[in-house]
Amino acid sequence: MDHRFDAATDELSAAEEAHLQRLTAAEAEGDERVVEAALRPRSLDEVIGQSRVRDQLGLVLEAARQRERAPDHVLLSGPPGLGKTTLAMIIASEMSTPLRLTSGPAITHAGDLAAILSGLNEGDVLFVDEIHRMSRPAEEMLYVAMEDFRVDVVIGKGPGATAIPLEIPPFTLVGATTRAGLLPGPLRDRFGFTAHLEFYEPHELDRIVRRSAGLLDVELTDTGSTEIASRSRGTPRIANRLLRRVRDFAQVRADGVVTLDVAHQALDLYEVDQSGLDRLDRAVLDVLCRRFGGGPVGVSTLAVAVGEERETVEEVAEPFLVRSGLLARTPRGRVATRAAWEHLGMAPPQGVTADQSLFEE
């Protein structure tokens, strides 16, 4: 049995080493990623907003430090751009342990996960982005790894196959998902701490923009910062991206200072209006109101009318439009609210109401 155990370990550590490196590589490279990484908070004390999650997570980490044990597994859910990856990095930093990164779509086989887990050291933090997109065999292997810190490696094929248990050191799994409802119950229940990240308030985004401007050495006025924050859709990632684009505009077409007027001109150039709507958002509203009288219209019809894929309209444009009270989903299709007509500067048809409760699915 010892010989087979050693053979299994050698197989995982040598034959799959290149594959493991690919699975745990950083998401992307390039200047934008470097800048984005530089803007991330390094500790919980530097995190702006998400006060409830920050306090709860700080308690979990401090208790683990006092017990000198790895923290419980952590599940972070919420829309894109709110800081799930940043919090995973902070967990590793606060615990002074290495962080291994991978993503659910990259783990297509149980062997992929076994290779990653067998390479962990005690106390390591493993971050799995979009964890709801893992393959089912890998998911089932993860159940045992999270609970018993063990993976079963199958040696051979057919009737002669043998499952050899490999002990793995205690580690902390940090899972991130934008669609928590797609996680199987058994997997969700194995996380000791779960947190849902909320959209940020304008004053929180204003502080984030100011902090990022300081790190990027951008001269920024109070009104310029507030303007960028107000068009950022409650999302720090968008706020930082808009700041970089406004910085470019100020550098090339102004004196380098981001004022209210410069921010206005830059964001208008990049087609981001005062409510944070971009070209696609306005195209959806315009088609819905001008061509179809406010609806109801099926999402497939809307997608064809704006020249986009159905998934793009449904997953990129709709969530913000619904959250902003500009669009309602009904059993018969999408309906424009009174606020949508007013946003386009058009008079709503008689009977259109701002009360979305009338448009329940």
PDB file of N, CA, C and O in Angstrom, residues 168-194:
ATOM      1  N   ILE A 168      -4.585  15.745   3.197  1.00  0.00           N
ATOM      2  CA  ILE A 168      -4.120  17.083   2.848  1.00  0.00           C
ATOM      3  C   ILE A 168      -4.122  17.933   4.109  1.00  0.00           C
ATOM      4  O   ILE A 168      -4.943  17.720   5.015  1.00  0.00           O
ATOM      5  N   PRO A 169      -3.206  18.879   4.230  1.00  0.00           N
ATOM      6  CA  PRO A 169      -3.137  19.686   5.455  1.00  0.00           C
ATOM      7  C   PRO A 169      -4.344  20.613   5.559  1.00  0.00           C
ATOM      8  O   PRO A 169      -4.972  20.960   4.547  1.00  0.00           O
ATOM      9  N   PRO A 170      -4.708  21.014   6.772  1.00  0.00           N
ATOM     10  CA  PRO A 170      -5.821  21.952   6.944  1.00  0.00           C
ATOM     11  C   PRO A 170      -5.590  23.231   6.141  1.00  0.00           C
ATOM     12  O   PRO A 170      -4.506  23.807   6.176  1.00  0.00           O
ATOM     13  N   PHE A 171      -6.608  23.652   5.419  1.00  0.00           N
ATOM     14  CA  PHE A 171      -6.524  24.854   4.587  1.00  0.00           C
ATOM     15  C   PHE A 171      -7.838  25.603   4.692  1.00  0.00           C
ATOM     16  O   PHE A 171      -8.816  25.104   5.263  1.00  0.00           O
ATOM     17  N   THR A 172      -7.856  26.794   4.148  1.00  0.00           N
ATOM     18  CA  THR A 172      -9.083  27.594   4.111  1.00  0.00           C
ATOM     19  C   THR A 172      -9.502  27.798   2.664  1.00  0.00           C
ATOM     20  O   THR A 172      -8.727  28.333   1.868  1.00  0.00           O
ATOM     21  N   LEU A 173     -10.702  27.369   2.341  1.00  0.00           N
ATOM     22  CA  LEU A 173     -11.260  27.600   1.010  1.00  0.00           C
ATOM     23  C   LEU A 173     -12.085  28.872   1.028  1.00  0.00           C
ATOM     24  O   LEU A 173     -12.969  29.038   1.876  1.00  0.00           O
ATOM     25  N   VAL A 174     -11.783  29.778   0.120  1.00  0.00           N
ATOM     26  CA  VAL A 174     -12.594  30.976  -0.067  1.00  0.00           C
ATOM     27  C   VAL A 174     -13.263  30.859  -1.433  1.00  0.00           C
ATOM     28  O   VAL A 174     -12.579  30.879  -2.465  1.00  0.00           O
ATOM     29  N   GLY A 175     -14.565  30.700  -1.432  1.00  0.00           N
ATOM     30  CA  GLY A 175     -15.317  30.596  -2.677  1.00  0.00           C
ATOM     31  C   GLY A 175     -16.028  31.902  -2.982  1.00  0.00           C
ATOM     32  O   GLY A 175     -16.551  32.558  -2.078  1.00  0.00           O
ATOM     33  N   ALA A 176     -16.017  32.295  -4.240  1.00  0.00           N
ATOM     34  CA  ALA A 176     -16.711  33.511  -4.661  1.00  0.00           C
ATOM     35  C   ALA A 176     -17.708  33.151  -5.745  1.00  0.00           C
ATOM     36  O   ALA A 176     -17.409  32.347  -6.627  1.00  0.00           O
ATOM     37  N   THR A 177     -18.883  33.737  -5.660  1.00  0.00           N
ATOM     38  CA  THR A 177     -19.908  33.453  -6.662  1.00  0.00           C
ATOM     39  C   THR A 177     -20.791  34.669  -6.873  1.00  0.00           C
ATOM     40  O   THR A 177     -21.064  35.426  -5.941  1.00  0.00           O
ATOM     41  N   THR A 178     -21.192  34.866  -8.116  1.00  0.00           N
ATOM     42  CA  THR A 178     -22.162  35.913  -8.433  1.00  0.00           C
ATOM     43  C   THR A 178     -23.582  35.355  -8.435  1.00  0.00           C
ATOM     44  O   THR A 178     -24.539  36.113  -8.551  1.00  0.00           O
ATOM     45  N   ARG A 179     -23.693  34.034  -8.303  1.00  0.00           N
ATOM     46  CA  ARG A 179     -25.021  33.395  -8.346  1.00  0.00           C
ATOM     47  C   ARG A 179     -25.075  32.309  -7.272  1.00  0.00           C
ATOM     48  O   ARG A 179     -24.959  31.121  -7.539  1.00  0.00           O
ATOM     49  N   ALA A 180     -25.264  32.747  -6.042  1.00  0.00           N
ATOM     50  CA  ALA A 180     -25.244  31.829  -4.905  1.00  0.00           C
ATOM     51  C   ALA A 180     -26.348  30.776  -4.999  1.00  0.00           C
ATOM     52  O   ALA A 180     -26.198  29.664  -4.480  1.00  0.00           O
ATOM     53  N   GLY A 181     -27.439  31.101  -5.673  1.00  0.00           N
ATOM     54  CA  GLY A 181     -28.546  30.162  -5.787  1.00  0.00           C
ATOM     55  C   GLY A 181     -28.202  28.925  -6.599  1.00  0.00           C
ATOM     56  O   GLY A 181     -28.904  27.909  -6.498  1.00  0.00           O
ATOM     57  N   LEU A 182     -27.140  28.988  -7.402  1.00  0.00           N
ATOM     58  CA  LEU A 182     -26.738  27.836  -8.205  1.00  0.00           C
ATOM     59  C   LEU A 182     -25.828  26.874  -7.441  1.00  0.00           C
ATOM     60  O   LEU A 182     -25.507  25.803  -7.948  1.00  0.00           O
ATOM     61  N   LEU A 183     -25.401  27.260  -6.237  1.00  0.00           N
ATOM     62  CA  LEU A 183     -24.555  26.363  -5.447  1.00  0.00           C
ATOM     63  C   LEU A 183     -25.402  25.251  -4.838  1.00  0.00           C
ATOM     64  O   LEU A 183     -26.452  25.528  -4.244  1.00  0.00           O
ATOM     65  N   PRO A 184     -24.968  24.006  -4.947  1.00  0.00           N
ATOM     66  CA  PRO A 184     -25.708  22.914  -4.303  1.00  0.00           C
ATOM     67  C   PRO A 184     -25.728  23.105  -2.784  1.00  0.00           C
ATOM     68  O   PRO A 184     -24.747  23.597  -2.198  1.00  0.00           O
ATOM     69  N   GLY A 185     -26.806  22.693  -2.154  1.00  0.00           N
ATOM     70  CA  GLY A 185     -26.929  22.832  -0.709  1.00  0.00           C
ATOM     71  C   GLY A 185     -25.793  22.193   0.067  1.00  0.00           C
ATOM     72  O   GLY A 185     -25.249  22.821   0.997  1.00  0.00           O
ATOM     73  N   PRO A 186     -25.382  20.956  -0.273  1.00  0.00           N
ATOM     74  CA  PRO A 186     -24.286  20.330   0.477  1.00  0.00           C
ATOM     75  C   PRO A 186     -22.989  21.125   0.439  1.00  0.00           C
ATOM     76  O   PRO A 186     -22.247  21.152   1.418  1.00  0.00           O
ATOM     77  N   LEU A 187     -22.707  21.778  -0.686  1.00  0.00           N
ATOM     78  CA  LEU A 187     -21.495  22.586  -0.777  1.00  0.00           C
ATOM     79  C   LEU A 187     -21.646  23.870   0.026  1.00  0.00           C
ATOM     80  O   LEU A 187     -20.746  24.265   0.780  1.00  0.00           O
ATOM     81  N   ARG A 188     -22.777  24.514  -0.110  1.00  0.00           N
ATOM     82  CA  ARG A 188     -23.009  25.772   0.608  1.00  0.00           C
ATOM     83  C   ARG A 188     -22.947  25.565   2.122  1.00  0.00           C
ATOM     84  O   ARG A 188     -22.417  26.396   2.858  1.00  0.00           O
ATOM     85  N   ASP A 189     -23.464  24.440   2.591  1.00  0.00           N
ATOM     86  CA  ASP A 189     -23.506  24.182   4.036  1.00  0.00           C
ATOM     87  C   ASP A 189     -22.135  23.905   4.635  1.00  0.00           C
ATOM     88  O   ASP A 189     -21.977  23.937   5.855  1.00  0.00           O
ATOM     89  N   ARG A 190     -21.148  23.600   3.816  1.00  0.00           N
ATOM     90  CA  ARG A 190     -19.814  23.296   4.333  1.00  0.00           C
ATOM     91  C   ARG A 190     -18.970  24.541   4.570  1.00  0.00           C
ATOM     92  O   ARG A 190     -17.856  24.432   5.069  1.00  0.00           O
ATOM     93  N   PHE A 191     -19.475  25.684   4.206  1.00  0.00           N
ATOM     94  CA  PHE A 191     -18.763  26.928   4.495  1.00  0.00           C
ATOM     95  C   PHE A 191     -19.118  27.388   5.904  1.00  0.00           C
ATOM     96  O   PHE A 191     -20.292  27.512   6.249  1.00  0.00           O
ATOM     97  N   GLY A 192     -18.085  27.658   6.700  1.00  0.00           N
ATOM     98  CA  GLY A 192     -18.324  28.095   8.073  1.00  0.00           C
ATOM     99  C   GLY A 192     -18.779  29.532   8.176  1.00  0.00           C
ATOM    100  O   GLY A 192     -19.394  29.932   9.162  1.00  0.00           O
ATOM    101  N   PHE A 193     -18.459  30.351   7.166  1.00  0.00           N
ATOM    102  CA  PHE A 193     -18.855  31.761   7.177  1.00  0.00           C
ATOM    103  C   PHE A 193     -19.277  32.162   5.766  1.00  0.00           C
ATOM    104  O   PHE A 193     -18.550  31.928   4.801  1.00  0.00           O
ATOM    105  N   THR A 194     -20.450  32.719   5.650  1.00  0.00           N
ATOM    106  CA  THR A 194     -20.945  33.186   4.354  1.00  0.00           C
ATOM    107  C   THR A 194     -21.258  34.677   4.459  1.00  0.00           C
ATOM    108  O   THR A 194     -21.741  35.158   5.488  1.00  0.00           O
TER     109      THR A 194
END
